[in-house]
Coordinates of C-alpha atoms and ligand atoms in Angstrom, one line a residue:
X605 CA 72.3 -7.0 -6.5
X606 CA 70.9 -3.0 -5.3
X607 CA 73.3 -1.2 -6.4
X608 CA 75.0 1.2 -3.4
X609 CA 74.2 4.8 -3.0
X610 CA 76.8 7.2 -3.8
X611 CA 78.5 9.4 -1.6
X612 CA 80.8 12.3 -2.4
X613 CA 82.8 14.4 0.4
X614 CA 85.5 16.7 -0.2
X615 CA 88.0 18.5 1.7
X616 CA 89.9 21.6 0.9
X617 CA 94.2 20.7 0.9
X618 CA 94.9 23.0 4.1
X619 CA 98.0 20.7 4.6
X620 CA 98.7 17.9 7.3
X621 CA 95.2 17.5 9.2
X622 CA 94.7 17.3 12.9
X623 CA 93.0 15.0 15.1
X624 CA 89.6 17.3 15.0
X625 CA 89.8 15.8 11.2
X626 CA 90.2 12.3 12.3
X627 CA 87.8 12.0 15.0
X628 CA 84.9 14.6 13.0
X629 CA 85.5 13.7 9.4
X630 CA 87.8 10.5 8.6
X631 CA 86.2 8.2 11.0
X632 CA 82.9 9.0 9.7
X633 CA 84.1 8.3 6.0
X634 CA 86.0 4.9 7.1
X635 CA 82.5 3.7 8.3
X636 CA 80.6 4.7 5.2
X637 CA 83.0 3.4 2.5
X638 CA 81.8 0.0 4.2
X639 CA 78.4 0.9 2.6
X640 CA 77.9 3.2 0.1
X641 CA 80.3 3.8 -2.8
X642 CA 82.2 6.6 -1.9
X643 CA 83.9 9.4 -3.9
X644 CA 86.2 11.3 -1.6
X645 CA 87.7 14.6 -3.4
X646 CA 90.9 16.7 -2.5
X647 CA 89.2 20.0 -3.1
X648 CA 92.3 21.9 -4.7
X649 CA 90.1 24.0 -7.0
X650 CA 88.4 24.9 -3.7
X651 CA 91.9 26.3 -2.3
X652 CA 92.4 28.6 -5.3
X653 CA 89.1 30.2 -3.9
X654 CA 91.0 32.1 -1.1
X655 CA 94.5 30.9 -2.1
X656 CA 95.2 31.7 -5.6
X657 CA 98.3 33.3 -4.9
X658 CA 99.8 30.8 -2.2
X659 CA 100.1 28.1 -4.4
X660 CA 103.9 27.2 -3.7
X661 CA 103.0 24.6 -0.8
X662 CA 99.6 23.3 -3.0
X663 CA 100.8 19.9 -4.2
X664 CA 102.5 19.4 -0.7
X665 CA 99.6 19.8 0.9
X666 CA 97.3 17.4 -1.5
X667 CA 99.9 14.8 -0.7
X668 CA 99.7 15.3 2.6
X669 CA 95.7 15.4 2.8
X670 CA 95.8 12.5 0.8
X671 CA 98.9 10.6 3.1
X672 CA 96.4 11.4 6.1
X673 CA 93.3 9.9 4.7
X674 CA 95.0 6.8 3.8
X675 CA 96.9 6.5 7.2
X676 CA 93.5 7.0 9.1
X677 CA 92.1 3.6 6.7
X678 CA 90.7 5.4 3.7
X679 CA 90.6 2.5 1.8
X680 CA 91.3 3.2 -2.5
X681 CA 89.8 -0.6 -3.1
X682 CA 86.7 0.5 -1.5
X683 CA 86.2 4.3 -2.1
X684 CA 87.7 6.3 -4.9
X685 CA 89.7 8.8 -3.9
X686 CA 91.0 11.4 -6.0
X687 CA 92.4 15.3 -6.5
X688 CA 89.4 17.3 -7.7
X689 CA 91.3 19.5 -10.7
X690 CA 91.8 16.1 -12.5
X691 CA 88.5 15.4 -13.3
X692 CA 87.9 18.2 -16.1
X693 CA 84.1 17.3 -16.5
X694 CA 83.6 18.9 -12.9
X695 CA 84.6 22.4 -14.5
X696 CA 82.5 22.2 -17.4
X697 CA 79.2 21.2 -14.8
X698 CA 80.5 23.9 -13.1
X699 CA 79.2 26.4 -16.0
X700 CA 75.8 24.4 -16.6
X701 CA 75.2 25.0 -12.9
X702 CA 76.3 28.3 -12.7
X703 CA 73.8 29.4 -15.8
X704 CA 70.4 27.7 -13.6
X705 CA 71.6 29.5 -9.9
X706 CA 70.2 33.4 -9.7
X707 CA 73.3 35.3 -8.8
X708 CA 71.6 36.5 -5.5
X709 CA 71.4 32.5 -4.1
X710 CA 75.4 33.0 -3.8
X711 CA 75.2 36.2 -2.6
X712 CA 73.3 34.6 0.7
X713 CA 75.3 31.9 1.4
X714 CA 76.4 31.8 5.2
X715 CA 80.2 30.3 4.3
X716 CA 80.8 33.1 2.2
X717 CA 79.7 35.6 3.7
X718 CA 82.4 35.0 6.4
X719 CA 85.1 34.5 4.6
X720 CA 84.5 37.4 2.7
X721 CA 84.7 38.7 6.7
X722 CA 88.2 37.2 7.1
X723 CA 89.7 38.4 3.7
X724 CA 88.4 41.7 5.0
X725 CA 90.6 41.3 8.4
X726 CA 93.2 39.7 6.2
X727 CA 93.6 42.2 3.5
X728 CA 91.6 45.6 4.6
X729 CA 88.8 47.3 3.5
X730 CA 89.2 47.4 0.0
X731 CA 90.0 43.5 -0.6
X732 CA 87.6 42.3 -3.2
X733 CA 85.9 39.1 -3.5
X734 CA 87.2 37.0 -6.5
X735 CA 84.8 35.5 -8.9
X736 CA 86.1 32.5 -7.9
X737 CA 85.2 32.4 -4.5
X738 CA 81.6 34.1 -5.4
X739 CA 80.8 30.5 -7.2
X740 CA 82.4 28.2 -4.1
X741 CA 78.7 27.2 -3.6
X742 CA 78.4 26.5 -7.5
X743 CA 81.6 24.0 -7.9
X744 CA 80.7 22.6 -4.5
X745 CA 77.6 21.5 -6.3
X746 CA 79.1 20.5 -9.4
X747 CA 81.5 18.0 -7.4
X748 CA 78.4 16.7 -6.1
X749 CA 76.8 16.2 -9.5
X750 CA 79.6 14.9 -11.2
X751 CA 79.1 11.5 -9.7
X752 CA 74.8 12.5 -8.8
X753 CA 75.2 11.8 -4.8
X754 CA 72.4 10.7 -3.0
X755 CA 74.5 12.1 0.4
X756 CA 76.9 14.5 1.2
X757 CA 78.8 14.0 4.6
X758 CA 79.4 17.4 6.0
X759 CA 80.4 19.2 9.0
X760 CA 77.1 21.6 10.2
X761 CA 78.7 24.2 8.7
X762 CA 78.7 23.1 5.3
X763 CA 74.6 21.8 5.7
X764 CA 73.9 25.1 4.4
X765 CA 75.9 24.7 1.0
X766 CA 74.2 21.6 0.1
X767 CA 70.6 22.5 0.6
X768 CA 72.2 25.0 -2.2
X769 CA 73.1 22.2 -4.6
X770 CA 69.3 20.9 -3.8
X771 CA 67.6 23.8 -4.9
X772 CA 70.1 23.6 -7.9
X773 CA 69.7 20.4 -8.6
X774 CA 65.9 21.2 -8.6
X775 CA 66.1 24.5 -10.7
X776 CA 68.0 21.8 -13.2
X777 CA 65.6 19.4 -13.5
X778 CA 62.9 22.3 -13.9
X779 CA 64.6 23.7 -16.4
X780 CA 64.9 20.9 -18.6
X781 CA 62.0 19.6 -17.8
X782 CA 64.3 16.1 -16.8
X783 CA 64.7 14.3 -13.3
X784 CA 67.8 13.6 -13.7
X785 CA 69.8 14.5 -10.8
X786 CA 69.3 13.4 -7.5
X787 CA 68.5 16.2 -4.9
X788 CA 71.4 15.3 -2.3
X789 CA 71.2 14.8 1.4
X790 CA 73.5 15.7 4.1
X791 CA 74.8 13.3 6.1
X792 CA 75.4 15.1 9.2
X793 CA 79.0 13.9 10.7
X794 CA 78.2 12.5 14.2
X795 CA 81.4 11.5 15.7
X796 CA 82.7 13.8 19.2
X797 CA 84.4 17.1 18.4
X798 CA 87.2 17.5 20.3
X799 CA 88.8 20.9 21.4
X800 CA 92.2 22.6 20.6
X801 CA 94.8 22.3 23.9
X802 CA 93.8 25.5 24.9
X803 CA 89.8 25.0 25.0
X804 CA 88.7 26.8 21.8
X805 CA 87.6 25.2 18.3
X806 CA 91.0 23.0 17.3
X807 CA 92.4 24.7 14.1
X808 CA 95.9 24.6 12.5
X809 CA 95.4 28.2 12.5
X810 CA 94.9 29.0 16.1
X811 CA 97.8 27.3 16.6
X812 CA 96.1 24.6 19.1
X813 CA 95.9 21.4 17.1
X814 CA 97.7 18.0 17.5
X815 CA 98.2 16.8 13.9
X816 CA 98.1 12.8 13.0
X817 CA 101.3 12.7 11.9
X818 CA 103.1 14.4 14.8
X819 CA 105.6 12.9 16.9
X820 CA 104.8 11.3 19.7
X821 CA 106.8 13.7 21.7
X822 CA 105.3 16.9 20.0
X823 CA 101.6 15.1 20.9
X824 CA 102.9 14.7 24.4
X825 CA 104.3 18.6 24.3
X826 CA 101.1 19.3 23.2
X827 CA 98.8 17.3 25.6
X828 CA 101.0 18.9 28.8
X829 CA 100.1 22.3 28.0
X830 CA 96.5 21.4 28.3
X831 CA 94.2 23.2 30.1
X832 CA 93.0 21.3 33.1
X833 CA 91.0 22.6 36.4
X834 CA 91.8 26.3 36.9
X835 CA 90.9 26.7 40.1
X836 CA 93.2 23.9 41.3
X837 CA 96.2 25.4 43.0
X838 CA 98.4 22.2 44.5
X839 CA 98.2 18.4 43.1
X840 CA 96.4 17.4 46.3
X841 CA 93.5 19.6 46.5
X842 CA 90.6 18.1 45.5
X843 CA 89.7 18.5 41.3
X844 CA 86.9 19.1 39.5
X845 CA 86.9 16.9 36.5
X846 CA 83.7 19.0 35.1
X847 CA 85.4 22.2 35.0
X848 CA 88.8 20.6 33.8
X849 CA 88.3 22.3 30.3
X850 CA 90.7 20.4 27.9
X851 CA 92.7 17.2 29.7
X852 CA 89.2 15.4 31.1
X853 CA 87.7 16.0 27.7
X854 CA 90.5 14.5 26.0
X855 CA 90.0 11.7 28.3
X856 CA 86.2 10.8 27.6
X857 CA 87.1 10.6 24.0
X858 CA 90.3 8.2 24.4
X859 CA 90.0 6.4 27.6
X860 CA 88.0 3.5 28.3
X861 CA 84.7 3.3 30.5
X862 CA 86.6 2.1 33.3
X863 CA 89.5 4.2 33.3
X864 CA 87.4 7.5 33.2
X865 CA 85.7 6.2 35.7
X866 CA 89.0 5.9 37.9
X867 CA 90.6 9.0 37.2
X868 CA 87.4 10.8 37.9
X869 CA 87.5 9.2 41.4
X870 CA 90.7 10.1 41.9
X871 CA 90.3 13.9 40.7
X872 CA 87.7 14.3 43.0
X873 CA 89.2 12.8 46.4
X874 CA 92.5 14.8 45.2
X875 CA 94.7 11.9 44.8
X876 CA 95.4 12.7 40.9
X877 CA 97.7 15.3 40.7
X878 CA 97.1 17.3 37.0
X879 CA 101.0 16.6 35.4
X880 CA 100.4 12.8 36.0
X881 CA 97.1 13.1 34.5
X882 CA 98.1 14.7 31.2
X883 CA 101.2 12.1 31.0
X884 CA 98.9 9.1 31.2
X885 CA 96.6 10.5 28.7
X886 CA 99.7 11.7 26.4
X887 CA 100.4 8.0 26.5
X888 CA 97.3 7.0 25.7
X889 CA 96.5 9.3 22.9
X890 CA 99.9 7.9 20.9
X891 CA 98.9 4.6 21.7
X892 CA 95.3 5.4 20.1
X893 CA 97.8 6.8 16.9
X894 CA 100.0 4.4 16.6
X895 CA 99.1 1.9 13.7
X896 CA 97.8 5.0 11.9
X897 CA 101.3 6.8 12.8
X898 CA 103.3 3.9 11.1
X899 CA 100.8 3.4 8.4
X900 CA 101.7 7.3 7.4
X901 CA 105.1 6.8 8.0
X902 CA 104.7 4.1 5.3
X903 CA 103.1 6.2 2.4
X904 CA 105.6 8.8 2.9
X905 CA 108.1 6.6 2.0
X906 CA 106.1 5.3 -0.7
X907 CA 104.8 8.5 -2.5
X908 CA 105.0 7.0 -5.8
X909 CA 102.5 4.6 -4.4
X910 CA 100.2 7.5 -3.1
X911 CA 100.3 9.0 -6.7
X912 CA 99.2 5.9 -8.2
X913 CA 96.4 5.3 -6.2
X914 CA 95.5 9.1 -6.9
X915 CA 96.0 8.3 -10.6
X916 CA 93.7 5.1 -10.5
X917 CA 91.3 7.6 -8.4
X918 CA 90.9 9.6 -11.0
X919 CA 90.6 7.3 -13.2
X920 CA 87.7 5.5 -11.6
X921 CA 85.9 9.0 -11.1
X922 CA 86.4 10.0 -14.4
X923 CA 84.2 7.0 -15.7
X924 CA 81.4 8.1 -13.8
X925 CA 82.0 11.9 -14.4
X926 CA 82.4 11.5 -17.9
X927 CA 79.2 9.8 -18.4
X928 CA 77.1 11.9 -16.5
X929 CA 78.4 15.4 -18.3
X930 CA 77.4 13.4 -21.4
X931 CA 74.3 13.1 -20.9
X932 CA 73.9 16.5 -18.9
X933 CA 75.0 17.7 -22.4
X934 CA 72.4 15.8 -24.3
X935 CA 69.6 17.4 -21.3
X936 CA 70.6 20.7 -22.2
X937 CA 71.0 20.7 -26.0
X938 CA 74.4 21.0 -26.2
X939 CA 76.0 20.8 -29.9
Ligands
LIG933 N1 83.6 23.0 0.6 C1 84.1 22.0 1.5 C2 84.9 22.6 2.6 O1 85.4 23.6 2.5 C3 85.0 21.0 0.7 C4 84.3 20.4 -0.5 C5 84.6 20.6 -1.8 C6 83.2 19.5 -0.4 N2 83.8 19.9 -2.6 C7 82.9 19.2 -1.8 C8 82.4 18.9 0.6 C9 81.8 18.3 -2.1 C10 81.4 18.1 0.2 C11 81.1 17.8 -1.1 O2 85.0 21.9 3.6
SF4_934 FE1 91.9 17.2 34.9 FE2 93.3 15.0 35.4 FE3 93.8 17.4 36.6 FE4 91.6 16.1 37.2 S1 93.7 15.4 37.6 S2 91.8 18.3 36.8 S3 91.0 15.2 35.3 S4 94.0 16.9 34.4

């Protein structure tokens, strides 16, 4: 049998995800554990980046992560799924990588660069950027090379990072004069974005998300406040489901052919009044969350068996890991 190509995503442990993560990330990953063998990594060293001094919520928040991946069908029997600081052998590639990247690679990276921007806002002038976060590109990479990836799955706005770990990758090989790590691809995510409730980018911290695990009456709260056609003043006037900015949107991505299909109709001729609308589509939205809902609901009364699934994770990474930073330390010369 071909053996499958790897895959290894990670996400940073921001804390309960939203439905932007579910419909842009996790149902992208359910589809490709099916065919690849898949390494899934709770980023936490990535949080210490920008978050070395928050740390009080951090295992919360892995849990959580990890409680939302499983509850969207992140399956631990077919990927391996694990939290990133217990696999030590992705620190030490971290320092092999680091010595091959010329410090001025870093210094251009895109990602950085802005949240050096947002620290900025965050802190003032003088904030400084941490080591730490200077090498995000380089332990990005060294996840990836801990298990050699053939792919990464990534939102566009990570593309950037792994062409980085390519021209690593290939500084490696050149270096010592070896081919023995596989120049990664990104996998472009292509599942539809969907918007925050009040039109813009949906983000826990614009305040305009619906998580997966809220209740169905917080996803309802949510869904009535939003926005729909603004230059609709009474239920009866005619609608404009093309400029209805948040509500019709929502719609395309949870309803069914037909039923778009209606409540356009029924926008247009005036005979949908907004309110309605947005209850219908609050209905639907839980009823699209539902399984996934009580499947969460499951694992957080199980959290022993969360942490054992993390523990076997690990466990299953570290075989891989461990056998690629030995022989990454016989490339190199290493005593
Ligand atoms: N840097 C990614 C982010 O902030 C998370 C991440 C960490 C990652 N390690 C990774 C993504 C490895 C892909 C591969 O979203
Ligand atoms: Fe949007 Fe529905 Fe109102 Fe039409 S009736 S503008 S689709 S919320």
């Amino acid at each position: 049998m071909e053996e499958k190509k790897r895959i290894m995503s990670g996400m940073r442990p921001t804390g309960r995800l939203h439905l932007g993560h579910y419909l842009g990330v996790l149902k992208n990953w359910k589809q490709l554990q099916e065919d690849y063998d898949c390494f899934f990594s709770v980023a936490d060293w990535h949080a210490l980046t920008t978050g070395y001094d928050k740390t009080d919520v951090l295992k919360e928040n892995v849990l959580n992560v990890v409680m939302d991946w499983l509850a969207c069908g992140i399956d631990p029997d077919k990927a391996t799924v694990f939290v990133q600081s217990t696999i030590p052998e992705v620190a030490e590639l971290n320092i092999y990588l680091g010595m091959v990247t010329p410090q001025n690679w870093v210094e251009r990276d895109p990602t950085l660069k802005d949240m050096a921007k947002i620290l900025k806002n965050k802190e003032g002038q003088n904030s400084q950027i941490g080591f730490g976060l200077m090498g995000y590109p380089v332990l990005m990479s060294a996840d990836i090379v801990s298990v050699n990836a053939h792919y990464v799955p990534v939102g566009k706005d990570q593309v950037a990072h792994v062409e980085l770990t390519r021209d690593m990758v290939r500084r490696f090989n050149n270096v010592y004069k070896t081919n023995y790590f596989v120049e990664p691809q990104p996998k472009l995510n292509e599942c539809s974005l969907i918007c925050g409730v009040d039109g813009a980018k949906m983000g826990k911290s614009f305040n305009n998300d619906i998580k997966i695990s809220d209740t169905e009456e917080v996803t309802a709260k949510r869904i009535m406040q939003c926005i729909t056609d603004r230059s609709r003043a009474r239920k009866n006037d005619p609608g404009h489901p093309d400029k209805c900015e948040v509500a019709f949107k929502y719609w395309q991505i949870f309803g069914n052919e037909n039923e778009i299909a209606d409540i356009e109709k029924e926008c247009i001729a005036g005979a949908r009044g907004c309110a309605d609308c947005k209850r219908q589509l609050a209905a639907k939205v839980n009823e699209y969350f539902k399984d996934i809902r009580e499947k969460r609901k499951y694992y957080e009364a199980h959290l022993d068996e969360v942490q054992g699934i993390l523990e076997e994770g690990s466990a299953k990474a570290r075989k891989v890991t461990q056998k690629v930073l030995n022989d990454v330390r016989n490339i190199i010369g290493m005593y």
